[in-house]
Short mmCIF file of C-alpha atoms and ligand atoms in Angstrom, two decimals:
data_model
loop_
_atom_site.label_atom_id
_atom_site.label_comp_id
_atom_site.label_asym_id
_atom_site.label_seq_id
_atom_site.Cartn_x
_atom_site.Cartn_y
_atom_site.Cartn_z
CA MET A 1 -126.56 38.18 104.45
CA ASP A 2 -128.67 38.95 106.77
CA GLY A 3 -126.52 37.15 108.94
CA PHE A 4 -126.39 33.63 107.43
CA GLY A 5 -125.40 32.34 104.00
CA LEU A 6 -127.73 29.25 102.52
CA GLN A 7 -126.02 25.51 102.31
CA LEU A 8 -128.27 24.13 99.55
CA PRO A 9 -128.31 20.28 98.29
CA THR A 10 -125.92 20.41 95.06
CA ILE A 11 -127.76 17.27 93.55
CA GLN A 12 -131.42 18.01 94.04
CA ASN A 13 -133.82 18.82 91.75
CA TRP A 14 -137.45 20.27 92.52
CA ASP A 15 -140.52 22.14 91.15
CA CYS A 16 -143.64 21.70 92.14
CA HIS A 17 -145.69 19.83 89.76
CA SER A 18 -148.62 20.27 91.17
CA CYS A 19 -149.65 16.54 91.90
CA SER A 20 -152.03 17.84 95.99
CA ASP A 21 -150.21 14.84 97.33
CA CYS A 22 -148.95 17.33 100.22
CA CYS A 23 -152.65 18.86 100.36
CA SER A 24 -153.87 15.80 101.18
CA ARG A 25 -151.67 14.09 103.23
CA HIS A 26 -150.28 16.27 105.95
CA ILE A 27 -151.90 18.65 108.67
CA VAL A 28 -150.89 21.54 108.51
CA GLU A 29 -150.22 24.28 111.71
CA ILE A 30 -150.21 27.54 111.47
CA THR A 31 -149.56 30.72 113.43
CA THR A 32 -152.71 32.78 115.02
CA GLU A 33 -151.45 35.71 112.61
CA GLU A 34 -152.48 33.07 109.60
CA ARG A 35 -155.39 31.74 111.44
CA GLN A 36 -156.36 35.50 111.14
CA THR A 37 -155.76 36.69 107.70
CA ILE A 38 -157.88 33.47 106.60
CA LEU A 39 -160.34 34.36 108.66
CA ASP A 40 -160.52 37.45 106.98
CA GLN A 41 -160.43 36.37 104.04
CA GLY A 42 -164.50 36.13 103.81
CA TRP A 43 -164.86 32.31 102.86
CA SER A 44 -167.77 32.38 105.18
CA ASP A 45 -169.23 33.88 102.36
CA ASP A 46 -167.80 31.93 99.46
CA ASP A 47 -169.96 29.86 97.30
CA GLU A 48 -167.12 28.04 96.08
CA PHE A 49 -168.00 25.33 99.10
CA THR A 50 -171.13 24.53 97.66
CA GLU A 51 -172.41 21.92 100.77
CA GLY A 52 -171.34 25.11 103.05
CA THR A 53 -168.32 26.05 104.65
CA PRO A 54 -166.32 24.06 105.98
CA ILE A 55 -164.65 24.44 109.37
CA LEU A 56 -161.58 26.24 108.34
CA VAL A 57 -158.96 26.30 110.93
CA ARG A 58 -159.12 24.12 114.23
CA ASP A 59 -157.25 24.42 117.38
CA GLN A 60 -154.97 21.89 118.83
CA GLY A 61 -152.52 21.65 121.56
CA SER A 62 -153.53 22.54 125.49
CA PHE A 63 -155.42 25.61 126.42
CA TRP A 64 -152.35 27.05 127.79
CA ASN A 65 -150.63 26.16 124.52
CA ARG A 66 -153.51 26.56 122.09
CA ARG A 67 -152.10 25.84 118.31
CA TRP A 68 -154.09 26.36 115.50
CA ARG A 69 -154.10 23.90 111.97
CA LEU A 70 -155.59 24.11 108.81
CA GLY A 71 -159.49 21.85 108.81
CA GLN A 72 -159.50 19.10 106.71
CA ARG A 73 -161.84 17.11 104.78
CA PRO A 74 -163.08 13.60 106.06
CA ASP A 75 -160.70 12.46 103.61
CA GLY A 76 -157.93 14.10 105.02
CA ALA A 77 -157.24 16.72 102.70
CA CYS A 78 -157.09 20.39 103.25
CA VAL A 79 -160.33 21.84 103.08
CA PHE A 80 -159.04 24.48 100.98
CA LEU A 81 -158.22 21.89 98.37
CA ASP A 82 -160.46 22.13 95.66
CA GLU A 83 -161.97 19.76 92.91
CA GLN A 84 -159.37 19.88 90.72
CA GLY A 85 -156.07 19.57 92.84
CA LEU A 86 -155.50 23.18 93.47
CA CYS A 87 -155.37 25.64 96.64
CA ARG A 88 -157.67 28.18 96.60
CA ILE A 89 -155.92 30.80 98.97
CA HIS A 90 -153.50 30.36 96.18
CA ALA A 91 -156.27 30.95 93.54
CA LYS A 92 -158.43 33.50 94.79
CA PHE A 93 -155.73 35.70 97.00
CA GLY A 94 -152.05 34.99 95.30
CA GLU A 95 -149.47 32.25 96.41
CA PRO A 96 -147.91 34.97 99.16
CA THR A 97 -151.50 34.73 101.34
CA LYS A 98 -150.91 31.47 102.21
CA PRO A 99 -149.59 29.69 105.35
CA LEU A 100 -145.83 29.84 105.54
CA ALA A 101 -145.66 25.98 105.91
CA CYS A 102 -147.18 25.09 102.65
CA ARG A 103 -144.95 27.90 101.09
CA VAL A 104 -141.83 25.64 102.42
CA TYR A 105 -142.88 22.50 101.55
CA PRO A 106 -140.87 19.91 100.75
CA TYR A 107 -137.88 22.62 102.09
CA ALA A 108 -136.26 22.12 105.69
CA PHE A 109 -134.26 24.70 106.71
CA HIS A 110 -131.62 23.93 109.60
CA PRO A 111 -128.42 25.54 111.32
CA GLN A 112 -125.11 24.89 110.78
CA GLY A 113 -123.17 27.42 112.76
CA LYS A 114 -122.89 30.43 110.63
CA GLN A 115 -124.83 28.76 108.05
CA VAL A 116 -128.17 27.73 107.35
CA THR A 117 -128.85 24.26 105.85
CA VAL A 118 -131.36 23.44 102.94
CA SER A 119 -132.75 19.89 103.34
CA LEU A 120 -135.70 18.49 101.16
CA ARG A 121 -138.62 15.89 102.59
CA PHE A 122 -139.05 13.31 100.15
CA SER A 123 -142.83 12.57 100.98
CA CYS A 124 -143.24 14.76 98.31
CA PRO A 125 -142.76 13.02 94.53
CA SER A 126 -141.19 15.62 92.44
CA VAL A 127 -137.83 15.14 95.15
CA VAL A 128 -138.00 11.63 95.24
CA GLU A 129 -138.40 11.18 91.22
CA ASN A 130 -135.72 14.60 91.48
CA ARG A 131 -137.56 16.15 88.97
CA GLY A 132 -137.64 20.04 88.31
CA ARG A 133 -134.74 23.11 88.00
CA PRO A 134 -131.91 22.54 90.29
CA VAL A 135 -131.91 23.48 93.92
CA THR A 136 -129.10 25.37 93.43
CA ASP A 137 -130.77 27.60 90.78
CA GLN A 138 -133.13 29.12 93.26
CA ARG A 139 -131.33 30.45 96.05
CA GLU A 140 -132.98 33.58 95.87
CA THR A 141 -136.30 32.08 96.82
CA LEU A 142 -134.75 30.16 99.25
CA LYS A 143 -133.25 33.08 100.77
CA ALA A 144 -136.15 34.49 101.01
CA MET A 145 -138.00 31.77 102.38
CA ALA A 146 -135.00 30.74 104.97
CA ARG A 147 -135.48 34.52 106.04
CA GLU A 148 -139.33 33.55 107.11
CA SER A 149 -139.05 30.39 108.57
CA VAL A 150 -135.65 30.63 110.59
CA PRO A 151 -135.26 31.82 114.10
CA ALA A 152 -133.16 34.99 114.62
CA ASN A 153 -130.97 33.20 116.49
CA VAL A 154 -130.86 30.75 114.52
CA THR A 155 -126.29 31.37 114.15
CA ALA A 156 -126.45 30.72 117.87
CA ALA A 157 -127.37 27.14 117.94
CA LEU A 158 -125.18 24.56 119.13
CA ALA A 159 -123.60 22.11 116.93
CA PRO A 160 -125.17 18.23 117.67
CA GLY A 161 -122.46 16.43 119.82
CA ILE A 162 -121.42 13.32 118.88
CA LYS A 163 -123.67 11.93 121.72
CA THR A 164 -126.13 15.02 122.88
CA ALA A 165 -125.54 18.70 121.73
CA GLY A 166 -122.71 21.03 123.19
CA ASP A 167 -119.72 18.32 122.70
CA LEU A 168 -118.41 19.60 119.32
CA ASP A 169 -118.34 22.81 117.74
CA TRP A 170 -119.45 23.13 114.20
CA ILE A 171 -116.18 23.36 112.55
CA THR A 172 -115.56 19.59 114.09
CA PHE A 173 -118.91 18.26 113.66
CA ARG A 174 -118.75 19.19 110.20
CA GLN A 175 -115.28 16.93 109.42
CA PHE A 176 -117.67 14.34 111.24
CA SER A 177 -120.89 14.91 108.31
CA MET A 178 -118.62 15.69 105.75
CA ALA A 179 -117.07 12.34 106.21
CA LEU A 180 -120.49 10.72 106.13
CA GLU A 181 -121.78 11.89 103.20
CA LYS A 182 -118.33 11.17 101.53
CA ILE A 183 -118.47 7.40 101.78
CA LEU A 184 -122.45 7.52 100.39
CA ALA A 185 -121.08 9.55 97.46
CA THR A 186 -119.27 6.89 97.20
CA GLU A 187 -119.42 5.79 93.21
CA ASP A 188 -120.25 1.94 91.26
CA MET A 189 -120.84 0.82 95.52
CA PRO A 190 -124.27 -1.11 96.17
CA VAL A 191 -126.15 1.78 98.63
CA ALA A 192 -126.42 -1.15 101.10
CA VAL A 193 -122.57 -1.82 101.50
CA LYS A 194 -121.92 1.68 101.53
CA LEU A 195 -124.35 2.91 104.46
CA ARG A 196 -123.03 -0.39 106.05
CA HIS A 197 -119.41 1.25 105.53
CA ALA A 198 -121.35 4.89 107.42
CA CYS A 199 -122.91 2.82 110.13
CA ARG A 200 -119.07 1.19 111.00
CA PHE A 201 -117.50 4.32 111.03
CA ALA A 202 -120.05 6.03 113.06
CA THR A 203 -120.10 2.97 115.84
CA MET A 204 -116.20 4.24 115.81
CA VAL A 205 -116.95 7.77 116.33
CA SER A 206 -119.07 7.21 119.21
CA THR A 207 -115.79 6.12 121.03
CA ALA A 208 -114.11 8.82 120.19
CA ARG A 209 -112.86 11.31 122.61
CA VAL A 210 -111.77 14.30 120.38
CA ASP A 211 -111.97 17.10 123.01
CA GLN A 212 -108.68 17.00 122.85
CA LEU A 213 -107.38 17.48 119.70
CA SER A 214 -106.60 19.90 116.95
CA ILE A 215 -108.99 20.43 114.30
CA GLU A 216 -105.64 19.18 111.72
CA GLN A 217 -105.54 15.95 114.11
CA VAL A 218 -109.34 15.42 113.98
CA VAL A 219 -109.57 15.63 110.25
CA GLU A 220 -106.97 13.00 110.24
CA PHE A 221 -108.59 10.71 112.72
CA VAL A 222 -111.57 10.93 110.58
CA GLU A 223 -109.62 9.47 107.69
CA ILE A 224 -108.01 7.10 109.40
CA ILE A 225 -111.16 5.33 111.08
CA ALA A 226 -112.92 5.66 107.74
CA GLU A 227 -110.49 3.69 106.39
CA ALA A 228 -110.61 1.42 108.65
CA ALA A 229 -114.67 0.92 108.38
CA ARG A 230 -114.12 0.35 104.85
CA CYS A 231 -111.96 -2.66 105.22
CA GLU A 232 -113.92 -3.93 108.17
CA VAL A 233 -116.87 -3.99 105.84
CA GLU A 234 -114.86 -5.33 103.05
CA ALA A 235 -113.45 -8.46 105.36
CA ASP A 236 -117.23 -9.23 106.57
CA ARG A 237 -118.39 -9.45 102.78
CA GLU A 238 -115.25 -11.85 101.91
CA ARG A 239 -116.49 -13.85 105.92
CA THR A 240 -120.35 -14.57 105.03
CA GLY A 241 -120.05 -14.24 101.00
CA GLU A 242 -123.46 -13.51 99.16
CA GLU A 243 -125.44 -14.91 102.21
CA PRO A 244 -126.53 -11.71 104.32
CA GLU A 245 -126.14 -12.63 108.20
CA PRO A 246 -129.75 -13.63 109.82
CA LEU A 247 -130.84 -11.34 112.34
CA THR A 248 -131.03 -12.13 115.83
CA ARG A 249 -134.57 -12.69 117.52
CA VAL A 250 -134.34 -9.68 119.53
CA GLY A 251 -133.10 -7.39 116.39
CA ARG A 252 -136.20 -9.01 114.51
CA LEU A 253 -138.83 -8.31 117.06
CA LEU A 254 -137.65 -5.00 117.46
CA PHE A 255 -137.30 -3.97 113.50
CA ARG A 256 -141.19 -5.34 113.35
CA MET A 257 -141.90 -2.63 115.78
CA LEU A 258 -139.84 -0.03 113.91
CA ALA A 259 -141.27 -1.26 110.63
CA ALA A 260 -145.23 -0.61 111.80
CA GLN A 261 -144.12 2.87 112.69
CA TYR A 262 -142.77 3.76 109.28
CA ALA A 263 -145.77 1.86 107.30
CA ARG A 264 -148.87 3.01 109.67
CA ASN A 265 -151.21 5.65 108.17
CA ASP A 266 -152.12 8.63 109.49
CA SER A 267 -154.40 10.56 107.82
CA LEU A 268 -158.07 11.73 109.51
CA SER A 269 -159.96 9.15 107.90
CA ASN A 270 -158.67 6.73 109.68
CA TRP A 271 -158.14 7.53 113.18
CA GLN A 272 -160.21 5.88 115.17
CA THR A 273 -160.50 7.69 118.66
CA GLY A 274 -161.68 6.40 122.02
CA TRP A 275 -161.41 2.76 123.20
CA ARG A 276 -162.21 1.56 119.82
CA GLY A 277 -159.36 2.81 118.26
CA ARG A 278 -157.06 1.73 121.22
CA ILE A 279 -158.29 -1.53 121.18
CA ARG A 280 -157.27 -1.39 117.77
CA LEU A 281 -153.86 -0.15 117.74
CA LEU A 282 -153.14 -2.73 120.62
CA LYS A 283 -154.17 -5.49 118.04
CA VAL A 284 -151.87 -4.36 115.49
CA GLY A 285 -148.73 -4.25 117.66
CA LEU A 286 -149.19 -7.59 119.18
CA ARG A 287 -149.45 -8.81 115.68
CA PHE A 288 -146.31 -7.03 115.07
CA ALA A 289 -145.05 -8.26 118.04
CA LEU A 290 -145.37 -12.21 117.54
CA GLY A 291 -144.78 -11.35 113.57
CA ARG A 292 -146.10 -14.30 112.23
CA GLY A 293 -149.42 -14.80 110.14
CA ARG A 294 -151.24 -12.34 108.70
CA VAL A 295 -149.44 -8.73 108.81
CA PRO A 296 -152.25 -6.55 109.60
CA PRO A 297 -153.67 -3.76 107.03
CA LEU A 298 -151.63 -0.76 106.44
CA GLN A 299 -151.35 2.01 104.03
CA ASP A 300 -154.93 0.80 102.77
CA ILE A 301 -152.90 -2.57 101.48
CA ASP A 302 -155.54 -5.13 102.59
CA ARG A 303 -154.52 -7.56 100.40
CA PRO A 304 -152.97 -10.49 102.89
CA VAL A 305 -149.85 -10.93 102.84
CA ARG A 306 -147.55 -13.21 105.75
CA PHE A 307 -144.81 -11.99 107.67
CA ASP A 308 -142.66 -14.52 106.47
CA ARG A 309 -142.99 -13.78 102.94
CA LEU A 310 -141.46 -10.58 103.76
CA GLU A 311 -138.17 -12.31 104.82
CA GLU A 312 -137.89 -13.65 101.31
CA PRO A 313 -135.20 -12.45 98.61
CA PHE A 314 -137.18 -10.08 96.57
CA GLY A 315 -134.20 -9.35 94.28
CA SER A 316 -131.05 -6.65 94.34
CA LEU A 317 -132.15 -2.44 93.78
CA THR A 318 -132.72 -1.60 90.19
CA PRO A 319 -129.73 1.25 89.23
CA GLU A 320 -132.68 3.73 89.48
CA ALA A 321 -133.91 3.15 92.79
CA GLU A 322 -130.19 2.80 93.91
CA GLU A 323 -129.76 6.48 92.57
CA MET A 324 -132.90 7.11 94.92
CA PHE A 325 -131.72 5.96 97.99
CA THR A 326 -128.07 6.98 97.34
CA ARG A 327 -129.50 11.30 96.91
CA TYR A 328 -132.03 10.29 99.78
CA PHE A 329 -128.96 10.08 102.58
CA ARG A 330 -126.91 12.40 101.09
CA VAL A 331 -129.48 15.28 100.45
CA LYS A 332 -130.56 14.24 104.30
CA ILE A 333 -127.10 14.32 105.88
CA GLN A 334 -126.10 17.34 103.62
CA GLY A 335 -129.32 19.33 104.80
CA LEU A 336 -128.71 17.94 108.36
CA GLN A 337 -131.91 16.07 108.93
CA PHE A 338 -130.94 13.75 110.74
CA CYS A 339 -129.64 15.12 114.18
CA GLY A 340 -129.68 18.28 115.99
CA ARG A 341 -132.53 20.56 115.68
CA ALA A 342 -133.38 18.79 112.69
CA PHE A 343 -134.21 15.20 114.80
CA PHE A 344 -135.23 15.68 118.61
CA GLY A 345 -131.81 16.67 119.37
CA PHE A 346 -130.09 13.33 118.71
CA GLY A 347 -126.09 13.54 119.02
CA LEU A 348 -124.45 12.94 115.23
CA VAL A 349 -124.56 8.81 115.81
CA GLU A 350 -127.82 8.12 117.32
CA GLY A 351 -129.11 10.43 114.62
CA PHE A 352 -127.06 8.57 111.66
CA ARG A 353 -128.42 4.94 113.41
CA SER A 354 -131.93 6.61 113.33
CA LEU A 355 -131.24 7.40 110.04
CA ALA A 356 -129.02 4.61 108.54
CA LEU A 357 -132.44 1.74 109.60
CA VAL A 358 -134.86 4.28 107.70
CA PHE A 359 -133.37 1.70 104.93
CA PRO A 360 -134.24 -1.78 105.99
CA SER A 361 -137.77 -0.04 106.40
CA MET A 362 -138.54 1.49 103.88
CA LEU A 363 -137.54 -1.66 101.73
CA TRP A 364 -139.29 -3.34 103.86
CA LEU A 365 -142.67 -1.22 103.30
CA ALA A 366 -141.49 -1.64 99.59
CA ARG A 367 -141.66 -5.68 99.67
CA LEU A 368 -145.11 -5.71 101.29
CA MET A 369 -146.13 -3.24 98.32
CA VAL A 370 -144.95 -5.71 95.91
CA ALA A 371 -146.22 -8.97 97.83
CA ALA A 372 -150.06 -7.51 98.19
CA ASP A 373 -149.56 -7.18 94.23
CA GLY A 374 -149.34 -10.29 93.40
CA ARG A 375 -145.10 -9.98 92.37
CA ASP A 376 -141.88 -10.75 93.68
CA ARG A 377 -139.28 -8.29 92.62
CA LEU A 378 -138.89 -4.88 93.61
CA GLU A 379 -139.12 -2.48 90.99
CA THR A 380 -137.93 1.18 91.21
CA SER A 381 -142.24 2.65 91.26
CA ASP A 382 -142.11 0.89 94.92
CA VAL A 383 -139.07 1.78 96.38
CA ALA A 384 -140.04 5.46 95.00
CA ARG A 385 -143.43 4.91 97.10
CA ALA A 386 -141.83 2.75 99.59
CA ILE A 387 -139.94 6.35 100.25
CA GLU A 388 -142.31 8.78 100.08
CA VAL A 389 -144.78 6.87 102.11
CA ALA A 390 -141.89 6.23 104.99
CA ASP A 391 -140.18 10.03 104.44
CA HIS A 392 -143.43 10.94 105.83
CA TYR A 393 -142.65 10.18 109.14
CA HIS A 394 -138.74 10.22 109.74
CA GLY A 395 -138.20 12.86 111.56
CA TYR A 396 -141.86 14.09 111.79
CA THR A 397 -144.00 12.23 114.07
CA PRO A 398 -143.68 12.29 117.61
CA GLN A 399 -142.89 8.40 118.67
CA PHE A 400 -139.46 8.91 117.27
CA ASN A 401 -139.19 11.20 120.51
CA ARG A 402 -139.89 8.78 123.19
CA HIS A 403 -137.44 6.91 125.69
CA GLN A 404 -138.74 3.54 124.02
CA TYR A 405 -137.67 4.31 120.33
CA ARG A 406 -134.27 5.47 121.84
CA TRP A 407 -133.51 2.38 123.44
CA GLN A 408 -134.72 0.58 120.62
CA LEU A 409 -131.94 2.04 118.38
CA GLY A 410 -129.63 1.98 120.88
CA MET A 411 -130.29 -2.25 121.13
CA LEU A 412 -130.29 -2.82 117.65
CA ALA A 413 -126.91 -1.33 117.65
CA HIS A 414 -125.96 -3.39 120.66
CA THR A 415 -126.80 -6.23 118.94
CA GLY A 416 -125.27 -5.22 115.91
CA ASP A 417 -128.06 -5.50 114.16
CA ILE A 418 -128.80 -2.41 112.24
CA GLU A 419 -125.82 -3.67 109.59
CA ARG A 420 -127.73 -6.70 109.23
CA LEU A 421 -130.81 -5.36 108.39
CA ILE A 422 -129.47 -3.32 105.45
CA ALA A 423 -127.84 -6.36 104.54
CA TRP A 424 -130.85 -8.54 104.92
CA TYR A 425 -133.53 -6.35 103.16
CA SER A 426 -131.79 -5.18 100.18
CA ARG A 427 -131.47 -9.12 98.53
S1 LIG B 1 -153.30 26.09 102.21
FE1 LIG B 1 -153.67 25.59 100.16
S2 LIG B 1 -151.36 24.97 99.92
FE2 LIG B 1 -152.29 24.96 101.78
S3 LIG B 1 -152.10 22.47 102.48
FE3 LIG B 1 -154.19 23.79 101.86
S4 LIG B 1 -154.76 23.28 99.67
FE4 LIG B 1 -152.81 23.34 99.93
#
C-alpha cells in the first residue's frame, strides 16, 4: 500500500496518441537531479541537432530559489521534440529517463486523507476525446507514478475546508464533494442546469455550520440542501422560461476580464517583455474592460470579431459536447482538482465556484473561434478545442492565486452572476 491507496476516476479513458501537443505548449519544470541527468547525456556532441546544440536547460526563479526548466525553441516547443513530433530523450535513452513531469502528464495526483486521488488535465486532446484504455485499467502504472510524485507526508494533508483549509475533516469534506459529483452525474439533464444546481448547493453550503454535527447528521443535511437547491433552480427556470436573465454590468465586466485569462496564449514565441510587452498587455486589458469594438487577437485568432457578436445565441450544445463537459466536471471533482492543494488552497465553495466559471469561459472562447470562422453555431470540435485551451490555465497559472481573482470570484457570487453566466453562454 505504500501508506496510501489510489482513487481513480471511473469515467475516463486515456492513452497517449503522440500528438506532441504537450511538448509544444507547456513549460516543463525539472529537478536539479533531472537537469544533471540531461547534462550527463552528452547532447552537445549529438548530431541530432543539425543547427548546433540549443540551450537544453534554463534556470528560472530568483538566485536564492533557483529552479530549472527544459529549454524551448523559438516557437515554444521543447528543444527535445524532433521533426517527427517524437521525444529525443525517449528515443535515445528510453521512457524512464524522461523528466517526471513529462511521464506524469496528463495525470495529476492530490491528497484525500489516506488516499491519493487521480485527476487528468484536459489540455490533452486525448483526454477531452476520452480516447484510450479506461484509467481504472492502469492502476499499477499510476501507483508507480504516484510513488514518485507525491510527497512522503501526503496522507497528513488537511482537508480543504468549506471556506479555508482545516475547518473540515476528510470524511465530512467527502460528503460535500460526493454530493457535487452526484449532481453533475444526473442523467438526461443539460450540463448548464446541473452546474446551476451545484452552484446553488455550494451557496447553501457556504453558510452552513457543520462543526457540531455528527457524520450521520452531515449526510442528512447534505441530502436536504441538495434537494432544496434542485427545487430552487427548477422554480427559477419556470419563472424565467427559455430566456436567461441578463448579466449585471459588473458581472459582464468581471467576466470579460476572466475570459481574457483563459483565452490568452502563453507560448514563449509570443511573450513580449519590457515596455513594449507591458503596453501591449495594458491595451488588451483596456479593450476587455470596455468590451466594445473588436476583440483583440487571441490564441492565433486574428480575424475580426466584435465583442457584442459573442453575446448572441450560438445554439445549444451537441450531445457529444454535453458529454465532454459533464465528464470534465466529474473528473475534476472526483480528482479534487478544484480546491485545496490542487487549487491554491481554495476551500470547497470558492474552489467549486472557480471551477463552475470555467464553463462560460470555455463557451465564450468557443464562440470566439466560431465567429472568427464565419459560422454561427457551436460544433463539438469547437467545444473540444476550447476545453483544451482553457484547461491549460485553470489551476496552473499564478493569476488564479492573486487577491484580485478571489475578489472577482466573490463579486460574481455576490451579484448572482455565476449562475447567470452559465445560463447565458449555454444558449
Ligand atoms: S523532454 Fe521529451 S516528453 Fe518532455 S517535453 Fe521535451 S519532448 Fe516532450
